[in-house]
XYZ file of C-alpha atoms in Angstrom:
529
model
C 27.033 -15.286 -15.499
C 25.676 -13.396 -12.489
C 24.294 -9.841 -12.394
C 23.840 -8.047 -9.081
C 23.101 -4.565 -7.694
C 24.924 -2.725 -4.887
C 23.877 0.287 -2.809
C 25.507 3.637 -2.115
C 26.128 5.236 1.289
C 22.455 6.241 1.550
C 21.432 2.580 1.025
C 20.140 3.417 -2.472
C 20.606 0.584 -5.013
C 22.495 2.364 -7.777
C 25.165 0.183 -9.418
C 24.799 -2.939 -11.597
C 27.676 -5.420 -11.742
C 28.427 -8.389 -14.006
C 30.237 -11.389 -12.470
C 31.621 -14.378 -14.361
C 31.129 -17.527 -12.285
C 34.413 -19.055 -11.239
C 36.303 -15.761 -11.616
C 37.511 -13.411 -8.890
C 35.110 -10.734 -7.638
C 37.861 -8.198 -8.321
C 37.280 -8.851 -12.022
C 33.598 -7.892 -11.847
C 32.629 -5.070 -14.138
C 30.193 -2.226 -13.455
C 27.911 -2.151 -16.499
C 25.463 0.499 -15.285
C 25.509 3.204 -12.623
C 22.693 5.587 -11.679
C 24.045 8.891 -10.391
C 20.705 10.670 -9.864
C 19.917 10.294 -6.156
C 16.175 10.130 -6.841
C 16.450 6.875 -8.816
C 17.034 3.303 -7.697
C 18.251 0.393 -9.850
C 16.679 -3.053 -10.010
C 17.036 -6.064 -12.287
C 14.794 -8.938 -13.400
C 14.537 -11.658 -16.023
C 11.507 -11.909 -18.297
C 9.160 -14.868 -17.869
C 10.233 -16.032 -21.328
C 13.820 -16.121 -19.964
C 15.026 -14.427 -23.130
C 15.776 -10.948 -21.763
C 17.267 -9.304 -18.689
C 15.571 -6.010 -17.771
C 17.389 -3.249 -15.880
C 15.091 -0.660 -14.298
C 16.012 2.835 -13.121
C 13.018 4.230 -11.259
C 12.051 7.188 -9.114
C 8.695 7.913 -7.514
C 7.441 9.518 -10.726
C 9.543 8.394 -13.696
C 11.399 5.362 -15.008
C 13.387 3.886 -17.850
C 14.244 0.315 -18.861
C 17.351 -1.160 -20.460
C 17.321 -4.630 -22.019
C 19.950 -7.301 -22.559
C 19.538 -10.651 -24.297
C 20.157 -13.291 -21.636
C 22.093 -15.407 -24.093
C 24.446 -12.511 -24.921
C 25.554 -11.268 -21.490
C 28.567 -9.333 -22.794
C 26.495 -7.124 -25.110
C 25.840 -3.514 -24.148
C 22.573 -2.604 -22.423
C 20.017 -1.138 -24.831
C 17.720 1.680 -23.677
C 14.085 1.228 -24.756
C 13.109 4.861 -24.201
C 14.873 7.622 -22.240
C 13.373 8.863 -18.987
C 11.060 11.848 -18.958
C 9.639 13.753 -15.987
C 6.421 12.139 -14.690
C 6.514 9.322 -17.265
C 6.720 5.701 -16.084
C 6.826 2.485 -18.054
C 7.371 -1.238 -17.514
C 8.050 -4.088 -19.916
C 6.817 -7.661 -20.559
C 8.254 -9.821 -23.345
C 6.172 -11.979 -25.700
C 7.502 -13.470 -28.947
C 8.823 -10.753 -31.217
C 7.355 -7.880 -29.229
C 7.427 -6.111 -25.909
C 4.247 -5.201 -24.059
C 4.785 -1.779 -22.461
C 2.655 -0.467 -19.604
C 2.963 3.318 -19.390
C 1.297 6.468 -18.113
C 2.650 8.485 -21.059
C -0.386 10.512 -22.104
C -2.527 8.250 -19.898
C -2.826 9.112 -16.216
C -4.453 5.724 -15.454
C -1.941 3.961 -17.736
C -2.330 2.332 -21.121
C -0.812 -0.779 -22.685
C 1.297 -0.570 -25.835
C 3.309 -3.047 -27.872
C 6.608 -2.442 -29.624
C 9.068 -4.462 -31.728
C 12.080 -5.940 -29.933
C 14.327 -3.465 -31.742
C 12.446 -0.400 -30.446
C 14.534 2.435 -29.033
C 11.944 5.241 -28.748
C 8.293 5.822 -27.856
C 7.479 6.584 -31.493
C 7.498 2.817 -32.084
C 4.922 2.061 -29.385
C 1.392 1.135 -30.548
C -1.478 1.327 -28.040
C -3.502 -1.882 -27.634
C -5.378 -1.044 -24.388
C -6.202 2.681 -24.276
C -6.473 4.911 -21.249
C -9.741 4.769 -19.292
C -10.881 7.471 -16.887
C -12.539 5.110 -14.381
C -10.233 2.098 -14.625
C -6.600 2.033 -13.495
C -4.380 -0.433 -15.393
C -2.185 -1.895 -12.637
C -0.106 -4.427 -14.554
C 0.083 -7.252 -17.077
C 1.570 -10.762 -17.207
C 2.385 -12.318 -20.577
C 2.123 -16.068 -21.124
C 2.443 -18.069 -24.353
C -1.281 -17.992 -25.220
C -2.715 -15.436 -22.797
C -2.252 -11.919 -21.521
C -3.345 -11.345 -17.917
C -4.492 -7.789 -17.208
C -4.687 -6.483 -13.631
C -6.933 -3.448 -13.251
C -8.776 -1.523 -10.575
C -12.214 0.072 -10.698
C -14.107 1.792 -7.860
C -11.448 0.675 -5.354
C -11.894 -2.986 -6.382
C -9.148 -5.039 -8.097
C -10.070 -7.125 -11.155
C -8.246 -9.704 -13.271
C -8.957 -9.905 -17.001
C -7.762 -12.702 -19.297
C -7.123 -12.083 -23.000
C -6.656 -14.946 -25.454
C -3.786 -13.747 -27.625
C -4.864 -15.876 -30.602
C -8.532 -14.832 -30.755
C -8.514 -11.535 -28.863
C -11.463 -12.704 -26.708
C -11.494 -11.563 -23.079
C -13.206 -12.272 -19.778
C -12.961 -10.994 -16.222
C -12.525 -13.524 -13.437
C -15.654 -13.592 -11.273
C -15.016 -13.350 -7.512
C -17.647 -14.260 -4.938
C -17.288 -11.314 -2.561
C -17.942 -7.617 -3.008
C -14.899 -6.502 -1.023
C -11.698 -8.492 -1.490
C -8.042 -8.420 -2.467
C -6.406 -10.419 -5.252
C -2.879 -10.399 -6.636
C -0.686 -12.684 -8.726
C 1.384 -15.307 -6.970
C 4.724 -16.263 -8.468
C 4.015 -17.462 -12.009
C 7.429 -18.382 -13.455
C 6.211 -20.656 -16.286
C 5.675 -19.042 -19.692
C 4.090 -22.029 -21.451
C 1.035 -22.600 -19.229
C -2.737 -22.111 -19.188
C -2.842 -21.891 -15.383
C -2.615 -18.587 -13.502
C -1.815 -18.769 -9.805
C -3.468 -16.073 -7.691
C -3.561 -15.116 -4.017
C -7.101 -14.214 -2.939
C -8.305 -12.931 0.414
C -10.799 -10.624 2.080
C -11.432 -9.406 5.607
C -13.532 -12.575 6.056
C -11.802 -15.120 3.768
C -8.362 -16.394 4.882
C -5.473 -16.011 2.440
C -6.056 -18.536 -0.350
C -3.750 -19.759 -3.114
C -5.809 -20.492 -6.216
C -5.000 -21.952 -9.629
C -7.230 -20.404 -12.287
C -7.614 -22.085 -15.661
C -7.239 -19.281 -18.194
C -8.742 -21.431 -20.955
C -11.481 -23.410 -19.156
C -12.135 -20.843 -16.367
C -11.684 -23.461 -13.645
C -10.993 -22.497 -10.030
C -8.808 -24.834 -7.937
C -8.054 -24.024 -4.328
C -4.496 -25.161 -3.610
C -4.018 -23.868 -0.083
C -5.874 -21.775 2.470
C -4.443 -20.179 5.573
C -5.436 -22.363 8.533
C -7.347 -20.569 11.282
C -7.511 -22.269 14.653
C -10.315 -22.022 17.171
C -13.288 -23.052 15.045
C -13.346 -19.999 12.803
C -16.622 -19.765 10.858
C -16.643 -17.063 8.142
C -20.456 -17.054 8.046
C -20.437 -15.264 11.421
C -18.812 -12.192 9.886
C -19.677 -9.707 7.199
C -17.584 -7.399 5.041
C -19.047 -4.472 3.145
C -18.133 -1.369 1.189
C -19.252 2.135 2.155
C -18.448 5.610 0.883
C -17.867 8.807 2.842
C -18.003 12.297 1.339
C -14.946 14.547 1.633
C -15.273 18.333 2.061
C -14.691 18.829 -1.680
C -17.440 16.322 -2.568
C -15.139 13.397 -3.389
C -16.457 9.926 -2.469
C -14.037 8.117 -0.143
C -14.315 4.301 -0.126
C -14.204 2.301 3.098
C -13.850 -1.446 3.631
C -15.668 -2.615 6.761
C -15.818 -5.936 8.607
C -17.715 -6.935 11.745
C -19.254 -9.923 13.501
C -22.963 -10.366 12.820
C -23.769 -10.963 16.490
C -22.239 -9.373 19.561
C -19.594 -12.080 20.071
C -21.656 -13.812 22.775
C -24.230 -15.374 20.450
C -26.785 -12.585 20.721
C -27.796 -10.114 18.007
C -26.230 -6.651 17.940
C -28.250 -3.916 19.592
C -30.522 -2.089 17.115
C -29.305 1.248 15.885
C -31.524 4.319 15.752
C -30.072 5.048 12.303
C -31.654 1.793 11.070
C -35.025 2.185 12.727
C -34.199 -0.485 15.255
C -34.003 -3.282 12.681
C -30.657 -5.063 12.635
C -29.819 -8.615 11.534
C -27.598 -10.654 9.265
C -28.044 -8.124 6.491
C -26.040 -5.155 5.178
C -25.687 -2.700 8.033
C -25.764 -5.304 10.791
C -22.559 -3.785 12.130
C -24.302 -0.526 12.996
C -24.944 -0.880 16.698
C -25.096 2.808 17.391
C -21.851 2.632 19.346
C -19.709 -0.437 18.768
C -15.994 0.060 19.351
C -14.397 0.644 15.962
C -10.798 0.512 14.732
C -10.285 2.789 11.705
C -7.066 2.251 9.773
C -5.431 4.364 7.069
C -2.224 4.999 5.132
C -2.599 7.138 1.997
C 0.929 7.679 0.629
C 3.268 6.602 -2.186
C 0.362 5.323 -4.280
C 0.194 2.264 -1.987
C -3.216 0.595 -1.865
C -4.608 -0.430 1.529
C -6.466 -3.451 0.182
C -8.688 -5.433 2.585
C -6.987 -8.664 3.662
C -7.590 -11.350 6.267
C -5.998 -11.191 9.707
C -6.408 -14.080 12.124
C -5.292 -11.723 14.888
C -8.215 -9.403 14.140
C -10.731 -12.146 14.995
C -9.875 -11.419 18.627
C -11.306 -7.923 18.140
C -14.258 -8.936 15.963
C -15.336 -11.519 18.528
C -15.384 -8.783 21.154
C -17.794 -6.731 19.054
C -15.205 -4.405 17.512
C -15.850 -3.174 13.968
C -12.732 -2.795 11.785
C -12.659 -0.354 8.877
C -10.092 0.785 6.323
C -10.319 4.307 4.895
C -9.018 4.283 1.315
C -7.947 7.921 1.383
C -6.267 9.891 -1.367
C -2.539 9.275 -1.580
C -3.074 5.606 -2.431
C -4.241 4.426 -5.856
C -7.448 2.606 -4.943
C -9.452 4.881 -7.248
C -6.777 5.293 -9.931
C -3.612 7.307 -10.415
C -5.404 10.667 -9.956
C -6.250 9.415 -6.447
C -2.522 9.353 -5.733
C -1.793 12.676 -7.413
C -4.510 14.325 -5.306
C -2.884 13.111 -2.086
C 0.753 14.129 -2.380
C 2.983 17.214 -2.661
C 0.865 20.382 -2.471
C -2.371 18.359 -2.186
C -1.311 16.214 0.757
C -3.914 17.697 3.081
C -6.600 15.834 1.107
C -5.309 12.649 2.750
C -6.102 14.054 6.176
C -9.505 15.574 5.396
C -10.528 12.353 3.631
C -9.724 10.358 6.778
C -11.669 12.750 8.983
C -14.636 12.495 6.588
C -14.421 8.683 6.824
C -14.515 8.834 10.623
C -17.466 11.213 10.583
C -19.338 8.953 8.166
C -18.857 5.888 10.370
C -20.249 7.822 13.324
C -23.189 9.284 11.385
C -24.051 5.878 9.876
C -24.259 4.320 13.334
C -21.239 2.052 13.213
C -19.596 3.714 16.208
C -19.412 6.851 18.350
C -16.582 9.327 19.017
C -15.895 7.844 22.456
C -15.468 4.360 20.915
C -13.506 5.185 17.763
C -9.785 4.344 17.734
C -7.547 5.127 14.749
C -4.384 3.325 13.672
C -1.654 3.876 11.087
C 2.043 3.225 10.688
C 4.991 5.052 9.095
C 3.419 7.482 6.606
C 0.135 6.246 8.074
C 1.503 7.421 11.422
C 1.942 10.858 9.883
C -1.746 10.623 8.992
C -2.568 9.772 12.611
C -0.627 12.763 13.898
C -2.085 15.204 11.391
C -5.754 14.257 11.928
C -5.314 14.213 15.704
C -4.002 17.776 15.598
C -6.935 18.760 13.384
C -9.775 16.893 15.164
C -8.713 15.542 18.568
C -12.368 15.500 19.638
C -13.257 12.864 17.047
C -11.279 9.953 18.466
C -11.297 7.889 21.658
C -7.715 6.814 21.068
C -4.833 6.895 18.602
C -2.291 4.173 17.773
C 0.631 5.581 15.766
C 3.228 2.970 14.798
C 6.749 4.126 13.800
C 5.119 7.429 12.769
C 6.775 9.814 10.324
C 5.837 12.887 12.351
C 8.816 15.254 12.117
C 8.424 15.686 8.376
C 9.930 19.113 7.966
C 13.155 18.440 9.877
C 13.717 15.091 8.184
C 13.071 16.357 4.655
C 15.549 19.195 5.226
C 18.360 16.720 5.948
C 19.699 15.303 2.674
C 22.060 12.923 4.489
C 19.184 10.809 5.809
C 18.357 7.777 3.627
C 15.202 8.279 1.537
C 15.148 12.088 1.864
C 16.217 12.957 -1.686
C 14.324 10.009 -3.141
C 11.132 11.273 -1.500
C 11.227 14.856 -2.724
C 8.775 13.674 -5.389
C 6.378 12.488 -2.692
C 6.466 15.298 -0.126
C 8.278 18.097 -1.944
C 11.669 19.667 -1.313
C 11.341 22.033 1.674
C 14.323 24.031 0.421
C 11.689 25.468 -1.931
C 9.667 28.002 0.144
C 6.343 26.752 -1.294
C 6.962 23.237 -0.022
C 8.484 24.427 3.231
C 5.341 26.358 4.154
C 3.007 23.596 3.010
C 4.812 20.819 4.886
C 5.013 23.116 7.911
C 1.219 23.473 7.780
C 0.575 19.767 8.465
C 3.753 18.227 9.942
C 2.438 16.637 13.184
C 5.353 17.675 15.386
C 5.217 21.283 14.238
C 1.452 21.599 14.752
C 0.997 20.388 18.311
C -1.009 23.077 20.110
C -2.422 23.565 23.632
C -5.657 21.553 23.436
C -7.050 18.273 24.770
C -5.693 15.185 22.999
C -7.106 11.642 23.160
C -5.116 8.796 24.737
C -2.303 7.767 22.405
C -0.009 4.772 21.953
C 3.124 5.582 19.945
C 5.629 2.892 18.958
C 9.136 3.071 17.540
C 12.212 0.904 16.994
C 15.751 1.774 18.001
C 17.158 0.335 14.754
C 14.635 1.876 12.371
C 16.442 3.266 9.270
C 13.293 4.764 7.732
C 11.754 6.678 10.626
C 14.433 7.322 13.226
C 13.376 6.664 16.826
C 13.882 10.292 17.819
C 10.977 11.438 15.629
C 8.265 9.686 17.693
C 10.186 10.400 20.901
C 10.338 14.174 20.419
C 6.713 14.231 19.212
C 5.573 12.449 22.372
C 7.622 14.850 24.498
C 6.004 17.871 22.842
C 2.529 16.387 23.194
C 3.041 15.711 26.880
C 4.390 19.217 27.484
C 1.722 21.034 25.484
C -1.653 19.258 25.765
C -4.225 20.482 28.263
C -5.740 17.169 29.435
C -4.650 14.266 31.634
C -5.006 11.507 29.029
C -1.971 9.218 28.762
C 0.506 9.473 25.880
C 2.432 6.179 25.830
C 5.746 5.685 24.029
C 6.797 2.071 23.475
C 10.338 1.702 22.100
C 11.472 -1.705 20.868
C 15.193 -1.723 21.635
C 15.956 -4.545 19.212
C 13.687 -3.881 16.221
C 13.519 -1.706 13.139
C 10.756 -0.265 10.998
C 8.617 -3.416 10.860
C 8.642 -4.152 14.573
C 9.571 -7.412 16.250
C 10.594 -10.180 13.861
C 10.104 -13.239 16.062
C 6.656 -14.843 15.855
C 5.844 -14.583 19.558
C 7.481 -11.188 19.984
C 5.332 -9.919 17.114
C 2.171 -11.334 18.714
C 3.041 -9.662 22.008
C 3.196 -6.335 20.184
C -0.192 -7.002 18.582
C -1.661 -7.963 21.973
C -0.314 -4.767 23.539
C -1.909 -2.693 20.783
C -5.239 -4.495 21.110
C -5.195 -4.100 24.890
C -4.765 -0.360 24.484
C -7.620 -0.240 21.977
C -9.998 -2.155 24.246
C -9.125 -0.009 27.247
C -9.812 3.297 25.519
C -12.755 2.228 23.332
C -14.243 -0.662 25.278
C -15.295 1.241 28.367
C -11.999 1.155 30.288
C -9.782 4.066 31.185
C -6.087 3.713 31.904
C -5.405 4.108 35.603
C -9.108 4.372 36.449
C -10.254 0.738 36.436
C -13.415 -0.588 34.824
C -16.094 1.795 33.605
C -18.635 -0.885 32.781
C -17.210 -2.076 29.470
C -15.891 -5.452 28.324
């Protein structure tokens, strides 16, 4: 028996089919259809292989239907009906379901329920809500429950012995890192496979012994060219937003200047700089500041072999974990969407100001970068503080927010009302209008900008960046270049071929080094690298 999902005209997965192998496709039966345009349908099998789970999910609510895998002709059974702003997910173990939910728990809680449950009244909390810890997910194995959680912008993995109830957190060597589960299809195992990385440590596949706490490195991303992680340092810093909120940053830099010498001392550090925290503060290194801040997506620090090219040229790279993601818990997301979206932009500006004040960089050496919704962030902060940046790289930027969200025929528009708001409501219209990058271009100097788009992009149509660039060029009061690079054969994720992708990265890095490394487009060298 085969189950599969098909999409509607807006490319929204909405219909679940059942197909009997060896029979004609014309005999396939639709066993579930989601008619609410805000919801998408997905399907999975539990690790125990006993149940099939059918999810109907929007950006803010969900519901799950279950079917015994051995009884494929039975009707789907709803575990609990959807409610506004209530999400839940399901893991099977023995004669119970583990249920992860934000019902009455903004940072989520974990409950268990009997297999026959059909309402929330049968759910019993086993991990309660915590104000400072976000419960990201769980994996159930025969003898262990793996708990993924996040505290102070740092992911953690906790192991619970289901027989004894004893627990421990896995200890990781670095302060700033990213960890997530790899594919763990086996139910009867004591080994958890993880993917671990940081801005210094290449992507590593690790087998962790849940019983004996062993750590076995199975594979590490090869890095050519004699890469030595001891030459680099990653650290965590916090900026302060206008409302007093602490904004985390992940920072990486080379401990020397890339030519074997120490970095120049920074006045902010009293002229003492070395292979210690703060060694990246040169009082003016070029710095690339990245951000996203939407959909509750976390911008976790990960390794990039391409970025070594920048680090070895003395560039500092930083990630601003602004509101709109979930790095600091679900409230972090709630405070960066809908009628609080402007927090995302002021957080990013505060992060840039902190990096300058702390001596990591200077305004004439600070370049910012974001893509898609992160490109919206780039456009908004550049309108607000064009004086703060030496250059802007906006990749497939969602910059014509108001026009797009008013067109219900565009894929994703209706689905994303819960993220941006429905501008047919005057409150949301005025609020989106107040920050939409295209609608807020004004006569003022703008920094040099590189804007990219793809002709075949179904998420952010090419005309959004194109019309934004046209308005910038017609309105700004300076002579700085505004470059538009359109990939005529790519979509939202850019070039797909390995070498084509690297050419795009090289183009972006060249722009960064020209505007932040002492060069000016069309003016030749100004004494920089």
